[in-house]
mmCIF file with all atom_site columns, C-alpha atoms in Angstrom:
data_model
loop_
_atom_site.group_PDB
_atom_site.id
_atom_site.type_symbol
_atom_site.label_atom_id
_atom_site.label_alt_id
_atom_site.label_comp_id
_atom_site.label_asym_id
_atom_site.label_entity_id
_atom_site.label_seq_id
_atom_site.pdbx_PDB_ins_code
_atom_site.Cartn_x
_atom_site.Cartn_y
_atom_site.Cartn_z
_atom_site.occupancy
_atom_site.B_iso_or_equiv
_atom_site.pdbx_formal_charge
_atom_site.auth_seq_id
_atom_site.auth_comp_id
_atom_site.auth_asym_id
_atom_site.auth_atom_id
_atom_site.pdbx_PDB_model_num
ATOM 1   C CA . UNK A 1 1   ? -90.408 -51.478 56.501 1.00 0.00 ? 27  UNK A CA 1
ATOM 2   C CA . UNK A 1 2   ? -91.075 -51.624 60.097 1.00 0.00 ? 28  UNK A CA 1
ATOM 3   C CA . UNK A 1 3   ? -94.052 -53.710 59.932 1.00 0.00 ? 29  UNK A CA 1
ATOM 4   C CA . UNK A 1 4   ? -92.015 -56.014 57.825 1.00 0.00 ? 30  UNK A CA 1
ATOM 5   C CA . UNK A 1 5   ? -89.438 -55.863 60.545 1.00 0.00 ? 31  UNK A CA 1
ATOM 6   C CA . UNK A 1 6   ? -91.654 -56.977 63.547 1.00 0.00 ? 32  UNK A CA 1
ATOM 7   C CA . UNK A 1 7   ? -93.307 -59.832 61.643 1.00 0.00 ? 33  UNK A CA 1
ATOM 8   C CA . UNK A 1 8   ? -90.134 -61.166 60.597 1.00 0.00 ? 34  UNK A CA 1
ATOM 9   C CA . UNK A 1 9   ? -89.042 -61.157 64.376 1.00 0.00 ? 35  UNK A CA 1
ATOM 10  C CA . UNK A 1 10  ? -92.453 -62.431 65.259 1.00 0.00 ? 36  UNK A CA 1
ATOM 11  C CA . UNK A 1 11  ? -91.883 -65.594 62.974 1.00 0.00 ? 37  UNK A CA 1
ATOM 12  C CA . UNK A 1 12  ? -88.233 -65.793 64.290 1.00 0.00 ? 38  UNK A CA 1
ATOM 13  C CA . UNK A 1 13  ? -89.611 -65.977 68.079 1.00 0.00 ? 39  UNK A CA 1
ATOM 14  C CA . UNK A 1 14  ? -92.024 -68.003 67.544 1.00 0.00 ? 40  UNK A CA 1
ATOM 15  C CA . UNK A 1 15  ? -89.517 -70.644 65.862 1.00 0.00 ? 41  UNK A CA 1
ATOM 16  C CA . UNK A 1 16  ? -87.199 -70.649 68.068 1.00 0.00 ? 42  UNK A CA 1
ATOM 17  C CA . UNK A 1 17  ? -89.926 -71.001 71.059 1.00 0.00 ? 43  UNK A CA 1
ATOM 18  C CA . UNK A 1 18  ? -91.535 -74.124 69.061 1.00 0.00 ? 44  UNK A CA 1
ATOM 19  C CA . UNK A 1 19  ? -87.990 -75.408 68.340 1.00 0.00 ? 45  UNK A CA 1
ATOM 20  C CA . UNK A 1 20  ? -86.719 -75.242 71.758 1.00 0.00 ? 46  UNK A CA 1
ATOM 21  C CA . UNK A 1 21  ? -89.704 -75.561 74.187 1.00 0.00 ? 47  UNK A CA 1
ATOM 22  C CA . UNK A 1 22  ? -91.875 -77.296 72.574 1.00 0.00 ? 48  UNK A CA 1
ATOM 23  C CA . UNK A 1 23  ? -89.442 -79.495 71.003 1.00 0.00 ? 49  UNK A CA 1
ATOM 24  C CA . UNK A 1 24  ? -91.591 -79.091 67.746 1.00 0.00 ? 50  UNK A CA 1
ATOM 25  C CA . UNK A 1 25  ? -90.323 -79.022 64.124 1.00 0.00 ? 51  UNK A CA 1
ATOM 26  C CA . UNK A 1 26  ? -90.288 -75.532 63.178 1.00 0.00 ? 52  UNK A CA 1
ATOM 27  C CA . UNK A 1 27  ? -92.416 -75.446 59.932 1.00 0.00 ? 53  UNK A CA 1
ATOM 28  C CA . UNK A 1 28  ? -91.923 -72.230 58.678 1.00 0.00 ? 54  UNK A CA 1
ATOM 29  C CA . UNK A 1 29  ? -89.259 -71.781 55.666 1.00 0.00 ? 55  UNK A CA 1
ATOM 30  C CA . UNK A 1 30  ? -85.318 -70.856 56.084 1.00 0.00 ? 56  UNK A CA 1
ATOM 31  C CA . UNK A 1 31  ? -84.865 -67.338 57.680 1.00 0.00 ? 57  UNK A CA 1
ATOM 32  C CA . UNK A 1 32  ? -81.370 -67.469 56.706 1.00 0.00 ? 58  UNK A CA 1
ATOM 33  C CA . UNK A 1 33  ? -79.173 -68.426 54.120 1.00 0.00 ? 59  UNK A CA 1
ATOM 34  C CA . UNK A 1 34  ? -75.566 -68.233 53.098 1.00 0.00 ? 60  UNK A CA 1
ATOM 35  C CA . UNK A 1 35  ? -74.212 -69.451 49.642 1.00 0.00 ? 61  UNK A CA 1
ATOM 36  C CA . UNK A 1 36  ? -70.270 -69.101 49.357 1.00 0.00 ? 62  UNK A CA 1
ATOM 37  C CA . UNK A 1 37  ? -69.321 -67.586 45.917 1.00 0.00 ? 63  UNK A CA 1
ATOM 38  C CA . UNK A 1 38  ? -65.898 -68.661 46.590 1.00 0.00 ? 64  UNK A CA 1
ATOM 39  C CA . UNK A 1 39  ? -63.431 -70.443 49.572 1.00 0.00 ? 65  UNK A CA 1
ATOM 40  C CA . UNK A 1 40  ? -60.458 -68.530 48.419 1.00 0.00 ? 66  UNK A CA 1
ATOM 41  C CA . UNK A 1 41  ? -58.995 -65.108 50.087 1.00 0.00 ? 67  UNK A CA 1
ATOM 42  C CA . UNK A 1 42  ? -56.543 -62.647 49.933 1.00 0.00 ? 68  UNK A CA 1
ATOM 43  C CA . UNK A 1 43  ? -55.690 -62.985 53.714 1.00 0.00 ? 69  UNK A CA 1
ATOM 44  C CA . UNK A 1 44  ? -54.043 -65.280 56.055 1.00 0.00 ? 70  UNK A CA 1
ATOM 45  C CA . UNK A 1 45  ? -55.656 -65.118 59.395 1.00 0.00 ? 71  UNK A CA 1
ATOM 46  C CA . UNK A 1 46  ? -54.497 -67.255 62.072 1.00 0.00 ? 72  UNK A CA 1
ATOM 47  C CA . UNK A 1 47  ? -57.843 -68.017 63.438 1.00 0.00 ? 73  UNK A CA 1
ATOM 48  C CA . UNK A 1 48  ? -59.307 -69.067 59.975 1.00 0.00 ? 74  UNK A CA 1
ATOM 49  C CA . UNK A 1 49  ? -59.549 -72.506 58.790 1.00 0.00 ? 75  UNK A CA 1
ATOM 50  C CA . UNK A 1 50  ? -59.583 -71.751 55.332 1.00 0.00 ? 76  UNK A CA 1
ATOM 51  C CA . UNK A 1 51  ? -56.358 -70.250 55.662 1.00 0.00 ? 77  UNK A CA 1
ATOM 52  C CA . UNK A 1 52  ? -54.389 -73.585 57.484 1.00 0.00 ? 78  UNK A CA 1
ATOM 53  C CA . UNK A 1 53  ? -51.420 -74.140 54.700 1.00 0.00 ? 79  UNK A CA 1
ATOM 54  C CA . UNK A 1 54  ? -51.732 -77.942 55.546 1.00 0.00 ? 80  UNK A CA 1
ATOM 55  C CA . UNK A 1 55  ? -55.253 -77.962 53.923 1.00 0.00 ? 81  UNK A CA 1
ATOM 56  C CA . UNK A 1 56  ? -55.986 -80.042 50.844 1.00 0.00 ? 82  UNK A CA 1
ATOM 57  C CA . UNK A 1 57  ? -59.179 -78.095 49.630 1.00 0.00 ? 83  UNK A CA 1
ATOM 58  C CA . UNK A 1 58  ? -59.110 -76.824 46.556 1.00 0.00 ? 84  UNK A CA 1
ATOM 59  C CA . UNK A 1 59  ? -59.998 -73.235 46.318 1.00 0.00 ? 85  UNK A CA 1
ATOM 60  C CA . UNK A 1 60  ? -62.488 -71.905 43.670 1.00 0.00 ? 86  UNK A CA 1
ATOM 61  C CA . UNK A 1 61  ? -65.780 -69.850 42.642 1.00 0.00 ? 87  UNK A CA 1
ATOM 62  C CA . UNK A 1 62  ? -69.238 -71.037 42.227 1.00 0.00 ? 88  UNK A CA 1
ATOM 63  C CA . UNK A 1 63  ? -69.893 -70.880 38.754 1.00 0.00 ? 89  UNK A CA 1
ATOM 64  C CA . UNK A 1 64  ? -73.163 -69.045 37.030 1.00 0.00 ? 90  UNK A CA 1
ATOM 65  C CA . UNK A 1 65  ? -75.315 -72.071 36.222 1.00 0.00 ? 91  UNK A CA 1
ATOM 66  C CA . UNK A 1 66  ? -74.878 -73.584 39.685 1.00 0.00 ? 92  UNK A CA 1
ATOM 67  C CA . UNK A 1 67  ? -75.727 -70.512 41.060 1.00 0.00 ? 93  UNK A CA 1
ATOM 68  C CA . UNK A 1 68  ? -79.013 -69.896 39.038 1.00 0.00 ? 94  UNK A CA 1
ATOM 69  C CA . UNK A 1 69  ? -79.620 -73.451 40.087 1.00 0.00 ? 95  UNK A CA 1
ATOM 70  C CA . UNK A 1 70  ? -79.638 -72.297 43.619 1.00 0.00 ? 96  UNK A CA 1
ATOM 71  C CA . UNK A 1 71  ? -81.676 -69.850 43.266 1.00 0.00 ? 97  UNK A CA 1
ATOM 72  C CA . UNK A 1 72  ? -84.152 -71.244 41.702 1.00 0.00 ? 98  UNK A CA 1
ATOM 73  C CA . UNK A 1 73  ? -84.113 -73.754 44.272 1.00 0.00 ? 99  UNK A CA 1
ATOM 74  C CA . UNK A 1 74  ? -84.359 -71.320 47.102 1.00 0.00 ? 100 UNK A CA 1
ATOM 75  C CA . UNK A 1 75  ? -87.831 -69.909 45.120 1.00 0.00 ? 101 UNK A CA 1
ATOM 76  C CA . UNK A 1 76  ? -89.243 -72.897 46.271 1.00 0.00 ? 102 UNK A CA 1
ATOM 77  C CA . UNK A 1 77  ? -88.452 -72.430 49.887 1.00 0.00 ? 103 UNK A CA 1
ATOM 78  C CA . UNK A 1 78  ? -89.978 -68.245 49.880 1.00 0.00 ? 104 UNK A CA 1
ATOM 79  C CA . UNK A 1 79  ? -89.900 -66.284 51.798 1.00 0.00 ? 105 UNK A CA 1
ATOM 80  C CA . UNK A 1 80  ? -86.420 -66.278 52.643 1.00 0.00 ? 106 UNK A CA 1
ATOM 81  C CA . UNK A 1 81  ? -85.792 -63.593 55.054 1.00 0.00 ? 107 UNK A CA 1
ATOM 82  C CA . UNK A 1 82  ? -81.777 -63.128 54.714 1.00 0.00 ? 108 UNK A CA 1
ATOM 83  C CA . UNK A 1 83  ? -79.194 -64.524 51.887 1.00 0.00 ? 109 UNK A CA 1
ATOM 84  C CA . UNK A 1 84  ? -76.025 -64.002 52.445 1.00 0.00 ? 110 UNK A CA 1
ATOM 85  C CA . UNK A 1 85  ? -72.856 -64.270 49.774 1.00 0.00 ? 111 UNK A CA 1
ATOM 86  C CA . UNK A 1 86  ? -70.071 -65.983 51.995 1.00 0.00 ? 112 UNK A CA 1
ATOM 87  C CA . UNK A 1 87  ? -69.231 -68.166 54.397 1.00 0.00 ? 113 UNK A CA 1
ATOM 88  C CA . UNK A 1 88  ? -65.676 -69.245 53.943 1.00 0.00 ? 114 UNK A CA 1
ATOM 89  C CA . UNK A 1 89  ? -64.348 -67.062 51.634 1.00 0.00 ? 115 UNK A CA 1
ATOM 90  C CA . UNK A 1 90  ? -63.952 -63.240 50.525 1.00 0.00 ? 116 UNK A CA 1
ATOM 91  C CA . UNK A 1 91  ? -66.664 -62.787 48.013 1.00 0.00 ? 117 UNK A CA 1
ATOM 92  C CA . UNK A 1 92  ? -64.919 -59.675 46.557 1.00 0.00 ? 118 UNK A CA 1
ATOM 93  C CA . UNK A 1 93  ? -62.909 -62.130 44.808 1.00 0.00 ? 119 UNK A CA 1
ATOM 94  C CA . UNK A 1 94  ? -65.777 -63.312 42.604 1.00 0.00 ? 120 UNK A CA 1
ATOM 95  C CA . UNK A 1 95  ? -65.949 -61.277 39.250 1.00 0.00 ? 121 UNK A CA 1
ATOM 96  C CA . UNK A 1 96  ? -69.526 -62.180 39.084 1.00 0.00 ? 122 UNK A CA 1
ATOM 97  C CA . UNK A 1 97  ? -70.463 -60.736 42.663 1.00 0.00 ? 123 UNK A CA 1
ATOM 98  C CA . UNK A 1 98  ? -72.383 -58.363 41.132 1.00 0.00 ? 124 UNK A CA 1
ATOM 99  C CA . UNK A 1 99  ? -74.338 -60.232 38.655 1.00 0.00 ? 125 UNK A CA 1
ATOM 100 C CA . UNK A 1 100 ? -75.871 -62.926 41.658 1.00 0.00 ? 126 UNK A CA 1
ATOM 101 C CA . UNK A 1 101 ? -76.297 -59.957 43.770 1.00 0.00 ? 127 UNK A CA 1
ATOM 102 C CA . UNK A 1 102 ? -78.825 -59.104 40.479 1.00 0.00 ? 128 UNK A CA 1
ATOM 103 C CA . UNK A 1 103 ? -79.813 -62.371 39.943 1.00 0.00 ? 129 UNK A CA 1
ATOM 104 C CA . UNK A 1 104 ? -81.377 -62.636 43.544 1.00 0.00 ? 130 UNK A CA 1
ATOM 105 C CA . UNK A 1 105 ? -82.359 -59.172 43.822 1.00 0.00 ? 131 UNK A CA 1
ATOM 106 C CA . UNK A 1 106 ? -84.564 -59.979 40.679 1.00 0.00 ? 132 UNK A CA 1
ATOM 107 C CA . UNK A 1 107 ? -85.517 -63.511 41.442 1.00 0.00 ? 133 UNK A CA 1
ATOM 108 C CA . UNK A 1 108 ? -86.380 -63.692 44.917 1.00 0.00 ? 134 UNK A CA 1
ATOM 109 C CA . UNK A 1 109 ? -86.929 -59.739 45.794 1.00 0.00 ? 135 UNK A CA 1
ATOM 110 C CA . UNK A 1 110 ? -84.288 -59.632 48.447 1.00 0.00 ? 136 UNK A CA 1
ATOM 111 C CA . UNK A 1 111 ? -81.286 -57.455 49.513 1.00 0.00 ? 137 UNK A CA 1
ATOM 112 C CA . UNK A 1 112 ? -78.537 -60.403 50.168 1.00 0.00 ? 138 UNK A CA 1
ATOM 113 C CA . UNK A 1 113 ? -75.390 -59.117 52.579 1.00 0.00 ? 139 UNK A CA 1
ATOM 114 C CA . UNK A 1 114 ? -71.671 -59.655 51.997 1.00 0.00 ? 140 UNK A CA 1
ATOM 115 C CA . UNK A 1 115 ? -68.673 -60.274 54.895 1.00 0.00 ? 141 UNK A CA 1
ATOM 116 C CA . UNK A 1 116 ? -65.795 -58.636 53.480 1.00 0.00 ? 142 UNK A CA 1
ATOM 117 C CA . UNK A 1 117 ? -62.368 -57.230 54.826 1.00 0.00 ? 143 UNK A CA 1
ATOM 118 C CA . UNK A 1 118 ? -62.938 -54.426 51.804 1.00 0.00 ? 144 UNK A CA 1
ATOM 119 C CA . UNK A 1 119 ? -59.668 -54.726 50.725 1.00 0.00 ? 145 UNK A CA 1
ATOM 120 C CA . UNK A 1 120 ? -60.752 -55.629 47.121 1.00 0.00 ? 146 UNK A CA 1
ATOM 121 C CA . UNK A 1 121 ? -63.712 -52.501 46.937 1.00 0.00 ? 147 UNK A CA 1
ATOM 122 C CA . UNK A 1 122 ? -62.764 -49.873 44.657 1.00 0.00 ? 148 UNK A CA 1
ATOM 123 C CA . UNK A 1 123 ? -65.902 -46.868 44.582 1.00 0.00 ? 149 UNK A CA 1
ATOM 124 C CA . UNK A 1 124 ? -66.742 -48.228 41.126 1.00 0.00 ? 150 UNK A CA 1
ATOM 125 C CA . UNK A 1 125 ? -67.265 -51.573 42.534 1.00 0.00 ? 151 UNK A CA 1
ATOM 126 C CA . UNK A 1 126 ? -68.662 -49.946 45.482 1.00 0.00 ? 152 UNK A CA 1
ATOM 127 C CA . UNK A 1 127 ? -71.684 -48.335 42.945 1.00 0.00 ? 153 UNK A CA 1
ATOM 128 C CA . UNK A 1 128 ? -71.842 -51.554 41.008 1.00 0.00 ? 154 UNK A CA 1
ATOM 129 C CA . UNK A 1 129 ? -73.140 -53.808 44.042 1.00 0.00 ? 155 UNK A CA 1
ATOM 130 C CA . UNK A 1 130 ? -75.187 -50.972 45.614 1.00 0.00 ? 156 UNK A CA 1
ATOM 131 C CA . UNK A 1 131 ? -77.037 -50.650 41.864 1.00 0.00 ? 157 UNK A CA 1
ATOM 132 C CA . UNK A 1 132 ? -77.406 -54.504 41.945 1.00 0.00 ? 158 UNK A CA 1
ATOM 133 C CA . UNK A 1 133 ? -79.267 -54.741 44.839 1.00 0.00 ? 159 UNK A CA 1
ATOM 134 C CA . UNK A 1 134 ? -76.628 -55.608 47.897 1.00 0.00 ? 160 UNK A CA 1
ATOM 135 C CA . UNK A 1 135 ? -78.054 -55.276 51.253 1.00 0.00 ? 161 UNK A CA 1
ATOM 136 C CA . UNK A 1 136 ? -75.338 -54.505 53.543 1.00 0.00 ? 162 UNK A CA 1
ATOM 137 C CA . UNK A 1 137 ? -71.413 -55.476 54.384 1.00 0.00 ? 163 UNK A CA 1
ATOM 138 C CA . UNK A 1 138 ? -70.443 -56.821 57.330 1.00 0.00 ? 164 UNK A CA 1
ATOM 139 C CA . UNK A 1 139 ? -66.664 -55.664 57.580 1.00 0.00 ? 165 UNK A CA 1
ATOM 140 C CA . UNK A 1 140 ? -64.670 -58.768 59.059 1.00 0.00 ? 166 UNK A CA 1
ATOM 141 C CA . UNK A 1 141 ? -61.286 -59.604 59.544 1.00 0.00 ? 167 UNK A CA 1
ATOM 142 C CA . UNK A 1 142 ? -58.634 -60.038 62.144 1.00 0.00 ? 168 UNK A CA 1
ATOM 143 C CA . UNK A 1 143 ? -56.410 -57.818 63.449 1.00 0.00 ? 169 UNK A CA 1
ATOM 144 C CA . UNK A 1 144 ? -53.581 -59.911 63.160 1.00 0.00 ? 170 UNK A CA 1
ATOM 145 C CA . UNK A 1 145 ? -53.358 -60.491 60.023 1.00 0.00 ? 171 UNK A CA 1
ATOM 146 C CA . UNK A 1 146 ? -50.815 -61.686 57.175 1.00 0.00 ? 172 UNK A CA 1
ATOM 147 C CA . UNK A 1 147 ? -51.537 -60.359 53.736 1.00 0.00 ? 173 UNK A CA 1
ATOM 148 C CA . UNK A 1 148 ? -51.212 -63.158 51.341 1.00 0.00 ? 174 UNK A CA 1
ATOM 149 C CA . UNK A 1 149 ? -49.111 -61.621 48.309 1.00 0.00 ? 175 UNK A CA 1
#
């Protein structure tokens, strides 16, 4: 693991030192990746721009077959050295967390990570994603926040 660990930060220095002073393309494949299972959540932070009431996006979930499609995509691109299941959303909201956390745990041999604010986790659910292959879960939300109901 720790080998693994100082060649991926190896190949991250020496992309961002090609990138930056050499002004060179980096040609080595994504190091990180984030695929949003869903834009909705079940807070209202202040700072978040998925949460402005003014906005006209529709919220919704990334269905199955688009998400195999990704990921079979992504193969192409291997070794991808972090996936990540949000961006704009709370994942926990997605039913099928569990099943892409599978899906790319069996496809591409990774760990992906979640951001949650863990309101959503039961323990079962808890067990579910560890057995499925999550990585890790960034806890995130803001203090000041309004619950939606």
């Amino acid at each position: 693991m720790l080998r693994k660990n100082i060649r991926l930060n190896i190949r991250r220095i020496h992309s961002f030192y090609n990138y930056t002073q050499l002004k060179k393309k980096v040609a080595s494949t994504p190091l990180y990746i984030n695929i949003d299972v869903t834009n909705a959540c079940n807070y209202k932070c202040p700072m978040c721009p998925q949460s402005n009431p003014s906005s006209k996006v529709k919220r919704g979930f990334i269905i199955i077959e688009l998400f195999e499609k990704i990921i079979s995509d992504i193969k192409e691109f291997l070794p991808v050295d972090v996936l990540c299941l949000f961006l704009a959303g709370e994942p926990l909201l997605n039913k099928n967390l569990e099943l892409f956390v599978a899906i790319i745990r069996r496809e591409l041999g990774i760990r992906p990570h979640i951001a949650s604010n863990l309101a959503l986790l039961p323990s079962e659910r808890i067990l579910a994603l560890i057995e499925a292959g999550l990585g890790s879960v960034l806890i995130d939300f803001c203090h000041n926040f309004n619950r939606k109901v």
